[in-house]
Tab-separated table of C-alpha atoms in Angstrom:
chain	number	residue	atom	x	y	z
A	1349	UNK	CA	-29.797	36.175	-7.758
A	1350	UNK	CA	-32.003	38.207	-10.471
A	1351	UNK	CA	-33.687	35.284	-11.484
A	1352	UNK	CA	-34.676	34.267	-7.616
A	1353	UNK	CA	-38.487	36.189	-7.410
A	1354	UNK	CA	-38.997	34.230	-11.070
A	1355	UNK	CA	-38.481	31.032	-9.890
A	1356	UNK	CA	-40.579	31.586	-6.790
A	1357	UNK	CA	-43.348	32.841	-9.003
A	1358	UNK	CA	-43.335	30.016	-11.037
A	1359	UNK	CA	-42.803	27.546	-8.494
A	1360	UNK	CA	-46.536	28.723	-6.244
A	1361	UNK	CA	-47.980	29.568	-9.408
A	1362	UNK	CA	-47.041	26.413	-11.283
A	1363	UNK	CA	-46.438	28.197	-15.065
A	1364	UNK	CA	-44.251	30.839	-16.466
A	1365	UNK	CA	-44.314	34.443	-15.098
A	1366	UNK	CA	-44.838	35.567	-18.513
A	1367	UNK	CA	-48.190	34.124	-18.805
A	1368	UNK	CA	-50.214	30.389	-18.580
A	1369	UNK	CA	-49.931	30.493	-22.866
A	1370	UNK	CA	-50.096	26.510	-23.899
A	1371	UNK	CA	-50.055	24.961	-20.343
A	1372	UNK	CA	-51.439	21.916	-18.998
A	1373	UNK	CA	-51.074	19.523	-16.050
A	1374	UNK	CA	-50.571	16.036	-16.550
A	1375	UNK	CA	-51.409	13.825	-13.306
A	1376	UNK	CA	-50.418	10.617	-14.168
A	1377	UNK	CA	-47.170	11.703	-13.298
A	1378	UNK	CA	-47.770	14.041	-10.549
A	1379	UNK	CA	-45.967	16.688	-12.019
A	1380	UNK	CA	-47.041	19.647	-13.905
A	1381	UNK	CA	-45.873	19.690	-17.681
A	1382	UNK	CA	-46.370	22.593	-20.673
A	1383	UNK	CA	-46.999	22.708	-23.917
A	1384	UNK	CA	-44.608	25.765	-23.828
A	1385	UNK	CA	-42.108	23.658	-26.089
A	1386	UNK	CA	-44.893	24.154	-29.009
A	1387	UNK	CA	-44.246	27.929	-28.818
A	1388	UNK	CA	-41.739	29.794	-31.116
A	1389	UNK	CA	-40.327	32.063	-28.569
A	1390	UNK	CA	-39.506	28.402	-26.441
A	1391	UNK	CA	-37.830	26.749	-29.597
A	1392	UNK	CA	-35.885	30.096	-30.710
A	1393	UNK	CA	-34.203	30.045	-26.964
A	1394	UNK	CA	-33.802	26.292	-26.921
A	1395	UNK	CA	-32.422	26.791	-30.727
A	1396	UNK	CA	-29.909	29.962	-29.756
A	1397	UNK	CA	-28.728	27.944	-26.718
A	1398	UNK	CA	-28.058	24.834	-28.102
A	1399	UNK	CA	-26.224	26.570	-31.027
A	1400	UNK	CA	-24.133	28.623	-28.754
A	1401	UNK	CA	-23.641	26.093	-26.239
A	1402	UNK	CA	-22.409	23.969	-29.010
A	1403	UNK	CA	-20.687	25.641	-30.462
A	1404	UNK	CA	-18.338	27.432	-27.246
A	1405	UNK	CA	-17.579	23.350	-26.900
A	1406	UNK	CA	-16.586	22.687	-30.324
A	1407	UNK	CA	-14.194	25.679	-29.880
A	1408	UNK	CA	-12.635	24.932	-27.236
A	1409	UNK	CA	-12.133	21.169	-28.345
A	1410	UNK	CA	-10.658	22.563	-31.376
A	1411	UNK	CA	-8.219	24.896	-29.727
A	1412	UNK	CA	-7.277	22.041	-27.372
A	1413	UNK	CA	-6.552	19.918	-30.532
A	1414	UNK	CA	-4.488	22.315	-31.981
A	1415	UNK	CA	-2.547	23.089	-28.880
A	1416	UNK	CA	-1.672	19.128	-28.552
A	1417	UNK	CA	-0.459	19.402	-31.996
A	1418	UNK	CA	1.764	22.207	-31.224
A	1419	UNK	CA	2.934	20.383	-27.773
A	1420	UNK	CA	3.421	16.956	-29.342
A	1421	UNK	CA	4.824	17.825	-32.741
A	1422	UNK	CA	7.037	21.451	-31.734
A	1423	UNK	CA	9.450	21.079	-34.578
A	1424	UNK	CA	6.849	20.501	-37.340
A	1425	UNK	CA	5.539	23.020	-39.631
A	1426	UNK	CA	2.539	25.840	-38.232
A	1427	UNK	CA	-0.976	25.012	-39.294
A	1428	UNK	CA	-1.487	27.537	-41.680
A	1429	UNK	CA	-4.658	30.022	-41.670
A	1430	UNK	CA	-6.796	27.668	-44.182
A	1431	UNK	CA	-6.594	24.896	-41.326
A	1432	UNK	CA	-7.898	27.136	-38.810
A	1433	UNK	CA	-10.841	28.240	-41.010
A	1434	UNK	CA	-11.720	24.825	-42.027
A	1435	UNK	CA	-11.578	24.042	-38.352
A	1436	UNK	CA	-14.159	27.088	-37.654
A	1437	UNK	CA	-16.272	26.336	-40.112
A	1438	UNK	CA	-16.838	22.986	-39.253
A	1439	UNK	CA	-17.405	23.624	-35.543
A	1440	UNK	CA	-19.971	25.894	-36.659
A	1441	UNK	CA	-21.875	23.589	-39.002
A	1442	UNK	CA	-21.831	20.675	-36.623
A	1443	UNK	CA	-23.221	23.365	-34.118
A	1444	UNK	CA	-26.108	24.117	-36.556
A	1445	UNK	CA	-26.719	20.543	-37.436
A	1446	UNK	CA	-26.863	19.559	-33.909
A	1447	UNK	CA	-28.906	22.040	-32.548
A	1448	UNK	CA	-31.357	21.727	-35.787
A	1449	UNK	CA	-32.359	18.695	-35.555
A	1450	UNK	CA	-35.172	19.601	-32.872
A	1451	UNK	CA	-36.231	22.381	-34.874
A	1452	UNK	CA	-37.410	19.431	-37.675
A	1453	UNK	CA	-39.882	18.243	-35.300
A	1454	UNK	CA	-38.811	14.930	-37.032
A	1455	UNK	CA	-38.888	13.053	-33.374
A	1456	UNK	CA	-35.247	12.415	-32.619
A	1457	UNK	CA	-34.988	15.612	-30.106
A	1458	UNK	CA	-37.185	18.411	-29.287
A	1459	UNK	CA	-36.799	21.646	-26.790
A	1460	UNK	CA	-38.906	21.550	-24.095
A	1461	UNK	CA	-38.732	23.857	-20.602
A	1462	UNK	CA	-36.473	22.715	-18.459
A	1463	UNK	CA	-36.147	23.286	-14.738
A	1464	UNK	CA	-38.057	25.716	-12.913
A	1465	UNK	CA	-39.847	26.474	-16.310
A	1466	UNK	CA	-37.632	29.740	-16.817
A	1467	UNK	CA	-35.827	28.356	-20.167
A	1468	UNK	CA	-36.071	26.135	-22.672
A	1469	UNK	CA	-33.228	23.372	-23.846
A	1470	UNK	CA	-32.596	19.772	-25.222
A	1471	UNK	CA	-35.429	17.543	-24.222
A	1472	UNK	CA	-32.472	15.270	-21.896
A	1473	UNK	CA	-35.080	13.902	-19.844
A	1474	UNK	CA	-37.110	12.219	-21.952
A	1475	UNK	CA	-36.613	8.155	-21.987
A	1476	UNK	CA	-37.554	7.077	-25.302
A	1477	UNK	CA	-34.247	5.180	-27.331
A	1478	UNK	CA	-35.182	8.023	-30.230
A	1479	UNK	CA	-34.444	10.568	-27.493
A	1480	UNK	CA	-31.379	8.892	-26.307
A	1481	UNK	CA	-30.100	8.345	-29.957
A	1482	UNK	CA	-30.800	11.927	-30.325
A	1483	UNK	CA	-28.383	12.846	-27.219
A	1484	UNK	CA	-25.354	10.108	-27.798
């Protein structure tokens, strides 16, 4: 409900509340597009939330592994601490690599604004195969 007067804003206004910083329209589509994915404050939010996002999914698949193991094997031995950390650890780094990989402007993903141009995530959109390679 909070964010309800900022997407009306943005939606008669066509740009972020915060300012018109890096916008422009392109009309061969009809519909307005930014160059708000260019800005550091767009890429550290798309960045944070892909990380985060990332890695509250990794978690949970791990704990959902682990709980199968427990259900499926009951008599066999406890996965010991080390397990769990290497488990962790790995969630984490495949959370960082992931959500990286935009940051490296090397053209496989990039974060762009999504929506009603009130945050900024995976570019999910776009159709190109390096895109889609980027997503699968």
């Amino acid at each position: 409900m909070a964010k309800i007067p900022v997407v009306i804003y943005n939606s008669f206004h066509h740009g972020p509340a915060l300012g018109a910083l890096g916008m422009f329209v392109n009309n061969s589509r009809g519909v307005m597009y930014t160059n708000f994915s260019l800005l550091p404050a767009c890429r550290l939010y798309g960045f944070i939330g892909g990380l985060t996002g990332t890695v509250s999914i990794g978690t949970l698949t791990a704990i959902a592994i682990e709980r199968y193991h427990v259900i499926v094997y009951p008599l066999s031995s406890q996965r010991s601490v080390a397990h769990l950390r290497i488990a962790i650890v790995f969630v984490w780094l495949y959370a960082l690599f992931f959500s990286g990989i935009p940051l490296l402007d090397i053209g496989l993903g990039r974060y762009v604004p999504e929506g009603y141009i009130t945050c900024c995530s995976f570019d999910y959109l776009n159709p190109t195969p390096r895109a889609k390679i980027f997503l699968v």
